[in-house]
PDB file of C-alpha atoms in Angstrom:
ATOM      1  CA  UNK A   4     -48.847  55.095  37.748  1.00  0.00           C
ATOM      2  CA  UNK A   5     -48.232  58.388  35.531  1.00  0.00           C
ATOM      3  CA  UNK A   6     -45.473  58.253  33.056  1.00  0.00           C
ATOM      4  CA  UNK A   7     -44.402  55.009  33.460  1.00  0.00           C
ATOM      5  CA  UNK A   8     -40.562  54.585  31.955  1.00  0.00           C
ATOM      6  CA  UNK A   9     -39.755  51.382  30.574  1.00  0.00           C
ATOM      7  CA  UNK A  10     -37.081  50.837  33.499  1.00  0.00           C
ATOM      8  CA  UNK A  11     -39.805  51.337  35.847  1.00  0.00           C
ATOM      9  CA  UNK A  12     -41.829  48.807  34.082  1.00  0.00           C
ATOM     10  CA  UNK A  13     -39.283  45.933  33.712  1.00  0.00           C
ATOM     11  CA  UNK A  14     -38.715  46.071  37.793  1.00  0.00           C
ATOM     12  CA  UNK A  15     -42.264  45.909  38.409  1.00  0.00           C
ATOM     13  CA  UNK A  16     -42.940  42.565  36.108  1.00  0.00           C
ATOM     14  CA  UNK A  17     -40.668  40.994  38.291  1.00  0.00           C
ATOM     15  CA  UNK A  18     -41.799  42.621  41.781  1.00  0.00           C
ATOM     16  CA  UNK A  19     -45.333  42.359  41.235  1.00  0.00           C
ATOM     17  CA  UNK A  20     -44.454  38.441  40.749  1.00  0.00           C
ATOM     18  CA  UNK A  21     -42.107  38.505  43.523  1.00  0.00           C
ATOM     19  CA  UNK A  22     -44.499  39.888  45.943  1.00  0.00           C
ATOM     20  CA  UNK A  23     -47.905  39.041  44.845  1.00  0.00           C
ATOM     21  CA  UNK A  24     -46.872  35.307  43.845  1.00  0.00           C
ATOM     22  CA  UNK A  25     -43.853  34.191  45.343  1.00  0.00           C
ATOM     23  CA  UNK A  26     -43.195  35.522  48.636  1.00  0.00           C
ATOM     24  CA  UNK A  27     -45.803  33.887  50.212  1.00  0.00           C
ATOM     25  CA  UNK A  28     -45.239  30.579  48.446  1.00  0.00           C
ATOM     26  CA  UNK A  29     -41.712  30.347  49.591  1.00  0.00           C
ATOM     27  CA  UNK A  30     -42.356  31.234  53.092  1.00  0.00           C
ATOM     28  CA  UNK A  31     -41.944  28.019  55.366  1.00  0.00           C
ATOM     29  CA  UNK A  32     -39.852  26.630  53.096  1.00  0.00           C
ATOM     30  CA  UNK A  33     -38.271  23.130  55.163  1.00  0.00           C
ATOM     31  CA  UNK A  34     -34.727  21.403  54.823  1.00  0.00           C
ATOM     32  CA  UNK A  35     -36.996  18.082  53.560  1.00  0.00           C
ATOM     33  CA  UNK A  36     -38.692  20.174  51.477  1.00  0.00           C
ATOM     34  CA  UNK A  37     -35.398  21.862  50.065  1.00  0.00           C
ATOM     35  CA  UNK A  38     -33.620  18.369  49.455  1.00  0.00           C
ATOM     36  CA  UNK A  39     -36.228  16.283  48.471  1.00  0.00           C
ATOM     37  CA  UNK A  40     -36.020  13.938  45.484  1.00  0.00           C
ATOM     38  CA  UNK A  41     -38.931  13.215  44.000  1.00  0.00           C
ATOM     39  CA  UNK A  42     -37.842  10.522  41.549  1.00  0.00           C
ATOM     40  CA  UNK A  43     -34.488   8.720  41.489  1.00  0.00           C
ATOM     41  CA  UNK A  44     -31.613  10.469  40.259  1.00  0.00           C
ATOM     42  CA  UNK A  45     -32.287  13.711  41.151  1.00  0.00           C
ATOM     43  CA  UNK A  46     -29.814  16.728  40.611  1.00  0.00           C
ATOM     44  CA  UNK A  47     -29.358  18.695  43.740  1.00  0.00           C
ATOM     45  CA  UNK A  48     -27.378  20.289  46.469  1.00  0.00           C
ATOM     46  CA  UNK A  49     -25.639  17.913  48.262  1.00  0.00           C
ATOM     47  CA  UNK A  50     -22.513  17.301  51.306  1.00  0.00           C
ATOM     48  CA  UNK A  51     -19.597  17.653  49.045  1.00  0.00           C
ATOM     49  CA  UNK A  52     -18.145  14.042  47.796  1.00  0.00           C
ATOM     50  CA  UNK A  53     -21.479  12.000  47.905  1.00  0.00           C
ATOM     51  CA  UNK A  54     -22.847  13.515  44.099  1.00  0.00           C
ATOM     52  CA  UNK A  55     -23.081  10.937  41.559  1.00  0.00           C
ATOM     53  CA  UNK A  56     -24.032  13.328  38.752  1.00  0.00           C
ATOM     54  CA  UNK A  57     -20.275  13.985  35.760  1.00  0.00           C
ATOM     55  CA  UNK A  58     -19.898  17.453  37.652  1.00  0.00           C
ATOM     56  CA  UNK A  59     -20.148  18.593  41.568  1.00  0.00           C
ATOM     57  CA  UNK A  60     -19.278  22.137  41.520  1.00  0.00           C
ATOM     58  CA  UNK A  61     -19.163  24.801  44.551  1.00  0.00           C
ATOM     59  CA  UNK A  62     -16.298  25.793  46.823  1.00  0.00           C
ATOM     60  CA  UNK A  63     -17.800  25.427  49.917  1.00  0.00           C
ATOM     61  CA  UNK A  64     -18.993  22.105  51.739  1.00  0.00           C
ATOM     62  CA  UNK A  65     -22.168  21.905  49.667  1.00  0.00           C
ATOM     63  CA  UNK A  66     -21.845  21.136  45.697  1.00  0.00           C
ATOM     64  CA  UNK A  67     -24.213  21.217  42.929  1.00  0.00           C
ATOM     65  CA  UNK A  68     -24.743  18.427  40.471  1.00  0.00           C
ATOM     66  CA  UNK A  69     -24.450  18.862  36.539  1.00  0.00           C
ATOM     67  CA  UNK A  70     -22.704  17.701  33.339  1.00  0.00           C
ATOM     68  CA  UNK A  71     -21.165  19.310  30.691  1.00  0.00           C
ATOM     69  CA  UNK A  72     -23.525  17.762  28.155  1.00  0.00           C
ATOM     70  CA  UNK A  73     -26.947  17.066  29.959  1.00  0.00           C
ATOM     71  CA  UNK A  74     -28.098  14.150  29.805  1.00  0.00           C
ATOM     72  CA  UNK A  75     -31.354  12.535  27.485  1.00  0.00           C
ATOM     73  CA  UNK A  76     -33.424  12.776  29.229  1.00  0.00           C
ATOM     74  CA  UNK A  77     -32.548  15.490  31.685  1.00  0.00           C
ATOM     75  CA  UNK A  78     -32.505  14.695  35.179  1.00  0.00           C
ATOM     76  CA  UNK A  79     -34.959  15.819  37.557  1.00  0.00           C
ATOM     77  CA  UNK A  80     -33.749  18.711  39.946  1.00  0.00           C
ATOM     78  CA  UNK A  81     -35.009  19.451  43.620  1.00  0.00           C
ATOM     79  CA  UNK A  82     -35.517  22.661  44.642  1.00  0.00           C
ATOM     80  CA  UNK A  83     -32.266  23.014  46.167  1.00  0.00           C
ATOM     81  CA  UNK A  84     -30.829  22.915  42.707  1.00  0.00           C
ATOM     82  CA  UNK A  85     -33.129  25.066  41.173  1.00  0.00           C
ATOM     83  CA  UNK A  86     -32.343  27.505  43.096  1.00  0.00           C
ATOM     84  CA  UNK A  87     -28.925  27.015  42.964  1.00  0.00           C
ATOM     85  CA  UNK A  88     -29.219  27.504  39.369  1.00  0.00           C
ATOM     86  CA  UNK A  89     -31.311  30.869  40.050  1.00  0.00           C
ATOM     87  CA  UNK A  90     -28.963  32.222  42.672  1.00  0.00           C
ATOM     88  CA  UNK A  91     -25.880  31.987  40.705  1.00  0.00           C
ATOM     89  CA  UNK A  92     -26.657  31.031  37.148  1.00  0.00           C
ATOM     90  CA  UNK A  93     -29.467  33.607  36.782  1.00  0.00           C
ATOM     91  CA  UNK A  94     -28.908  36.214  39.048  1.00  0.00           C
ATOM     92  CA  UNK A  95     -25.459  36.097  40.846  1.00  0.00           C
ATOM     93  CA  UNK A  96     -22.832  35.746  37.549  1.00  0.00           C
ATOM     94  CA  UNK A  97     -25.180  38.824  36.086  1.00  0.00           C
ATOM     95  CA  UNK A  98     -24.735  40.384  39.033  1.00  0.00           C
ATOM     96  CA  UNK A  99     -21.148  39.995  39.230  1.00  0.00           C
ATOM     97  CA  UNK A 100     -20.855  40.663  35.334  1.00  0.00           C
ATOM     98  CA  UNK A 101     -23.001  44.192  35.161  1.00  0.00           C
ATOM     99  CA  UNK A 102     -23.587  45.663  38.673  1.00  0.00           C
ATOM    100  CA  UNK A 103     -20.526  45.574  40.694  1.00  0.00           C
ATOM    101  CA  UNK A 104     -21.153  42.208  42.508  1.00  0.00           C
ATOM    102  CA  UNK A 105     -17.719  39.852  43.524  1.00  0.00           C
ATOM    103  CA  UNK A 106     -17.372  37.783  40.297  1.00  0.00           C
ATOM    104  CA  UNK A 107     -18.705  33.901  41.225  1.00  0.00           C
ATOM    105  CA  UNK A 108     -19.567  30.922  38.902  1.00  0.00           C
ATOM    106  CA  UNK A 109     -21.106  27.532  39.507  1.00  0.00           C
ATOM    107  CA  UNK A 110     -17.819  26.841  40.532  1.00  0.00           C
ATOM    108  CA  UNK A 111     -16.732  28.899  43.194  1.00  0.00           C
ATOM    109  CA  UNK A 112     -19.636  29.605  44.457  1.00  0.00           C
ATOM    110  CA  UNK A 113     -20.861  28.381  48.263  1.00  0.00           C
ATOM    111  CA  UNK A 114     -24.235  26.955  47.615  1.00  0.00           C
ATOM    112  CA  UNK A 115     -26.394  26.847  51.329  1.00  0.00           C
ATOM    113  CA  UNK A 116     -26.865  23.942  53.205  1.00  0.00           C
ATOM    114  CA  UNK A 117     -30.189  24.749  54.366  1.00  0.00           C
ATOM    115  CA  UNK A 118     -33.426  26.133  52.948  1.00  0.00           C
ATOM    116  CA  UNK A 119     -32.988  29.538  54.913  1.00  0.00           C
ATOM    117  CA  UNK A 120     -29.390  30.094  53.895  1.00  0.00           C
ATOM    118  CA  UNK A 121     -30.609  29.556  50.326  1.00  0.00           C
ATOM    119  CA  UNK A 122     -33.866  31.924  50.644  1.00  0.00           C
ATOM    120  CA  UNK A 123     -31.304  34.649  52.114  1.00  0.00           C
ATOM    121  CA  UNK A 124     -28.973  34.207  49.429  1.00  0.00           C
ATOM    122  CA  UNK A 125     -32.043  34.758  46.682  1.00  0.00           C
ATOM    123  CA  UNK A 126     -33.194  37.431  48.157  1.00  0.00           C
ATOM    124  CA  UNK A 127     -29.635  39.543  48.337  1.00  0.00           C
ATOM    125  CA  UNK A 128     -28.806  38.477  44.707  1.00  0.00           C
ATOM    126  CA  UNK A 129     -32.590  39.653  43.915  1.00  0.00           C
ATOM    127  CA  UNK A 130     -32.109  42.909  45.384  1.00  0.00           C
ATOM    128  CA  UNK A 131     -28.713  43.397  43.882  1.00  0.00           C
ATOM    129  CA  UNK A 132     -30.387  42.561  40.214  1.00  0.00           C
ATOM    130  CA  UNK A 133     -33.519  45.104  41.136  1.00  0.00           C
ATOM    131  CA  UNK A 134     -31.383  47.851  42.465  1.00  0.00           C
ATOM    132  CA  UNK A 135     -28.519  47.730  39.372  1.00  0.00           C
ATOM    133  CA  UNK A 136     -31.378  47.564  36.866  1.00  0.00           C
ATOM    134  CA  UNK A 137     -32.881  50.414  38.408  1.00  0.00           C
ATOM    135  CA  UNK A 138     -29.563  52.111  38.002  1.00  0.00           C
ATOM    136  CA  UNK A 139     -29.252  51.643  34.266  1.00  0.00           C
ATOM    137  CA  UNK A 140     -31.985  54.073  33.698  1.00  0.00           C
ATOM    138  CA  UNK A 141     -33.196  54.339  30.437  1.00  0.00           C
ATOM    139  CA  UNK A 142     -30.137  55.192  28.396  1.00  0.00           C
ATOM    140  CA  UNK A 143     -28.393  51.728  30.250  1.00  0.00           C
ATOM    141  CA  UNK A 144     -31.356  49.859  28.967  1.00  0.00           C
ATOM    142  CA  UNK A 145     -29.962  50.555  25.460  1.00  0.00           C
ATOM    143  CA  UNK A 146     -26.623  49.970  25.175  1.00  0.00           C
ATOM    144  CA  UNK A 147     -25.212  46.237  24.520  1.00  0.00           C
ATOM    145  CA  UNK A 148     -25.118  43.662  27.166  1.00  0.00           C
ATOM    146  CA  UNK A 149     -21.049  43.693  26.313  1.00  0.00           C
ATOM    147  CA  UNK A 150     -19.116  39.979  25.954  1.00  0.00           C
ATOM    148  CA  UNK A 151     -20.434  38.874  29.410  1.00  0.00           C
ATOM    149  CA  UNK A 152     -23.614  38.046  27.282  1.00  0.00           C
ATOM    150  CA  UNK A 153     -21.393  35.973  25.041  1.00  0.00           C
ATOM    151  CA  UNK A 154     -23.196  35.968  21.681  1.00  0.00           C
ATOM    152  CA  UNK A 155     -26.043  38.402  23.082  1.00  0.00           C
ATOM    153  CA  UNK A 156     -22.950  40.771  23.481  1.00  0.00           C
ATOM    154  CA  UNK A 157     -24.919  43.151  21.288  1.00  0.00           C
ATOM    155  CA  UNK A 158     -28.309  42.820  22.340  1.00  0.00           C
ATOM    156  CA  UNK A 159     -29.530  45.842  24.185  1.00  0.00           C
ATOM    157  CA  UNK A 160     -29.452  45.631  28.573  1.00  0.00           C
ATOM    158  CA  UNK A 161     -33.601  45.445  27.948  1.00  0.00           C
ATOM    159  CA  UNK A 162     -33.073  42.281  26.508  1.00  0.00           C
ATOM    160  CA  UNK A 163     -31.339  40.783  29.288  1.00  0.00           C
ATOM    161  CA  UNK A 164     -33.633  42.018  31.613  1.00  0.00           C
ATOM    162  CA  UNK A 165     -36.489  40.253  30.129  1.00  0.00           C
ATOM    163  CA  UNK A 166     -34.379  37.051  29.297  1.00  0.00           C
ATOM    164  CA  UNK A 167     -33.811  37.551  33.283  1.00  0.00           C
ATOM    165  CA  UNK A 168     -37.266  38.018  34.481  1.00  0.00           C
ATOM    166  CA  UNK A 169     -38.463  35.145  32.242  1.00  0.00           C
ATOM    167  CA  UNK A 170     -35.647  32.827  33.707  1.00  0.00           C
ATOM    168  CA  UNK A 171     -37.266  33.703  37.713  1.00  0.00           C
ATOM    169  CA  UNK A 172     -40.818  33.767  37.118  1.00  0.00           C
ATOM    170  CA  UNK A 173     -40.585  30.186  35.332  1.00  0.00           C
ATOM    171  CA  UNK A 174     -37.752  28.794  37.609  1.00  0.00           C
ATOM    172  CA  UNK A 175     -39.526  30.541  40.623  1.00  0.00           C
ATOM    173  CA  UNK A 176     -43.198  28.628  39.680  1.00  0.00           C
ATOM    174  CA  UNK A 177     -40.983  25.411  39.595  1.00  0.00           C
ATOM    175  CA  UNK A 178     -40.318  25.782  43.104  1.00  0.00           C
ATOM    176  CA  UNK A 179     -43.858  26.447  44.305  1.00  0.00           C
ATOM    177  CA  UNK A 180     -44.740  23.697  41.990  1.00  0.00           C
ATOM    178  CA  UNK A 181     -42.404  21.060  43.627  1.00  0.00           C
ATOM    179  CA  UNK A 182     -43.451  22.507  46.949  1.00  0.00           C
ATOM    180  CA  UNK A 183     -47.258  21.681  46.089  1.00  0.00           C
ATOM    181  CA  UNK A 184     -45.790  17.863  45.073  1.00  0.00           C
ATOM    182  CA  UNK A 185     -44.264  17.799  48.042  1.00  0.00           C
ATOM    183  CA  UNK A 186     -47.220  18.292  50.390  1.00  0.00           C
ATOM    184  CA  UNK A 187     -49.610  16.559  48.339  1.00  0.00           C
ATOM    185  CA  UNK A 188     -47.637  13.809  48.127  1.00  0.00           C
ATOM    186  CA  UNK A 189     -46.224  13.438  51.741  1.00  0.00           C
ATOM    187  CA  UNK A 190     -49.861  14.279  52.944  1.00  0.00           C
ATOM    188  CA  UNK A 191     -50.838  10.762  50.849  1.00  0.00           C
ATOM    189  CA  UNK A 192     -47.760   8.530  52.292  1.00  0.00           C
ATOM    190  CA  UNK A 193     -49.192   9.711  55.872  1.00  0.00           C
ATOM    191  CA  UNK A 194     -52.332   8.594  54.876  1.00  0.00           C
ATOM    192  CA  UNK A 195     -51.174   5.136  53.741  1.00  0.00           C
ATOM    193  CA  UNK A 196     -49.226   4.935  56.909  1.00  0.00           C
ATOM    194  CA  UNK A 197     -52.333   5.641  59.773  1.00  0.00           C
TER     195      UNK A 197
END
């Protein structure tokens, strides 16, 4: 690469991981494997009315579970929830809030029912985050994030951009972690049952 700008840069953290680590990872990715709950009390993305968690939110038939003020200790989260949380928290509400996308919250969003629906959803708010990033050239990745960001209103767009990366790589390894847990641990139970 000649020249590199720092635009070009922040895209390609988060591509190279997107391509080089996850893409493969998430490939395959199974309904059981999506809604599995690994210890009791789980958060996830479930049929709308049979959460037990202070908060199902979503506007569709599918909510996600969560409280106002999380519990101590936290409780675990499948990978349907994480990424729920990564879909909208992370990338779809920025979306909406800096590159044109139709506003949505935890709320009112439609959280997927199946492990495809949610990969296709990632990858369209993922490609909505690249592309308006790419937009803000290097001028946009200097002026403030604006009251969207809350009290990060005045940190500069670059800022949010790495908060942002940071937020998929490490929610994104989750997944692949949980998917690991998830063979290794069903591969053991099949064992134990022969």
């Amino acid at each position: 690469m000649t020249d590199p700008t720092w635009n070009s840069l922040l895209r390609d953290q988060l591509a190279w991981h997107w391509t080089n680590q996850l893409r493969d990872r998430r490939d395959g990715l199974t309904d059981d494997e999506y809604f599995w709950e690994p210890s009791p009390g789980s958060w996830s993305v479930r049929p709308r009315g049979t959460g037990t968690a202070p908060v199902q939110a979503g506007s569709g038939a599918m909510t996600i579970d969560f409280a106002m003020s999380q519990p101590d200790p936290p409780p675990f989260t499948t990978i349907a929830w994480r990424l729920g949380h990564v879909i909208v928290g992370v990338l779809a509400a920025r979306n909406a809030a800096h590159f044109g996308r139709t506003p949505t919250d935890y709320q009112s969003f439609e959280y997927a029912a199946t492990a495809k629906a949610a990969l296709a959803q990632l990858d369209t708010e993922y490609a909505t985050w690249q592309a308006g990033v790419e937009a803000l050239g290097e001028a946009g990745l200097a002026r403030p994030c604006g009251e969207a960001e809350g009290p990060y209103a005045e940190h500069p767009m670059a800022a949010l951009v790495l908060h942002i990366n940071r937020e998929l790589i490490h929610h994104l390894a989750e997944v692949c972690l949980l998917r690991d847990l998830y063979l290794h641990t069903n591969r053991q139970t099949r064992r134990e049952a022969s």
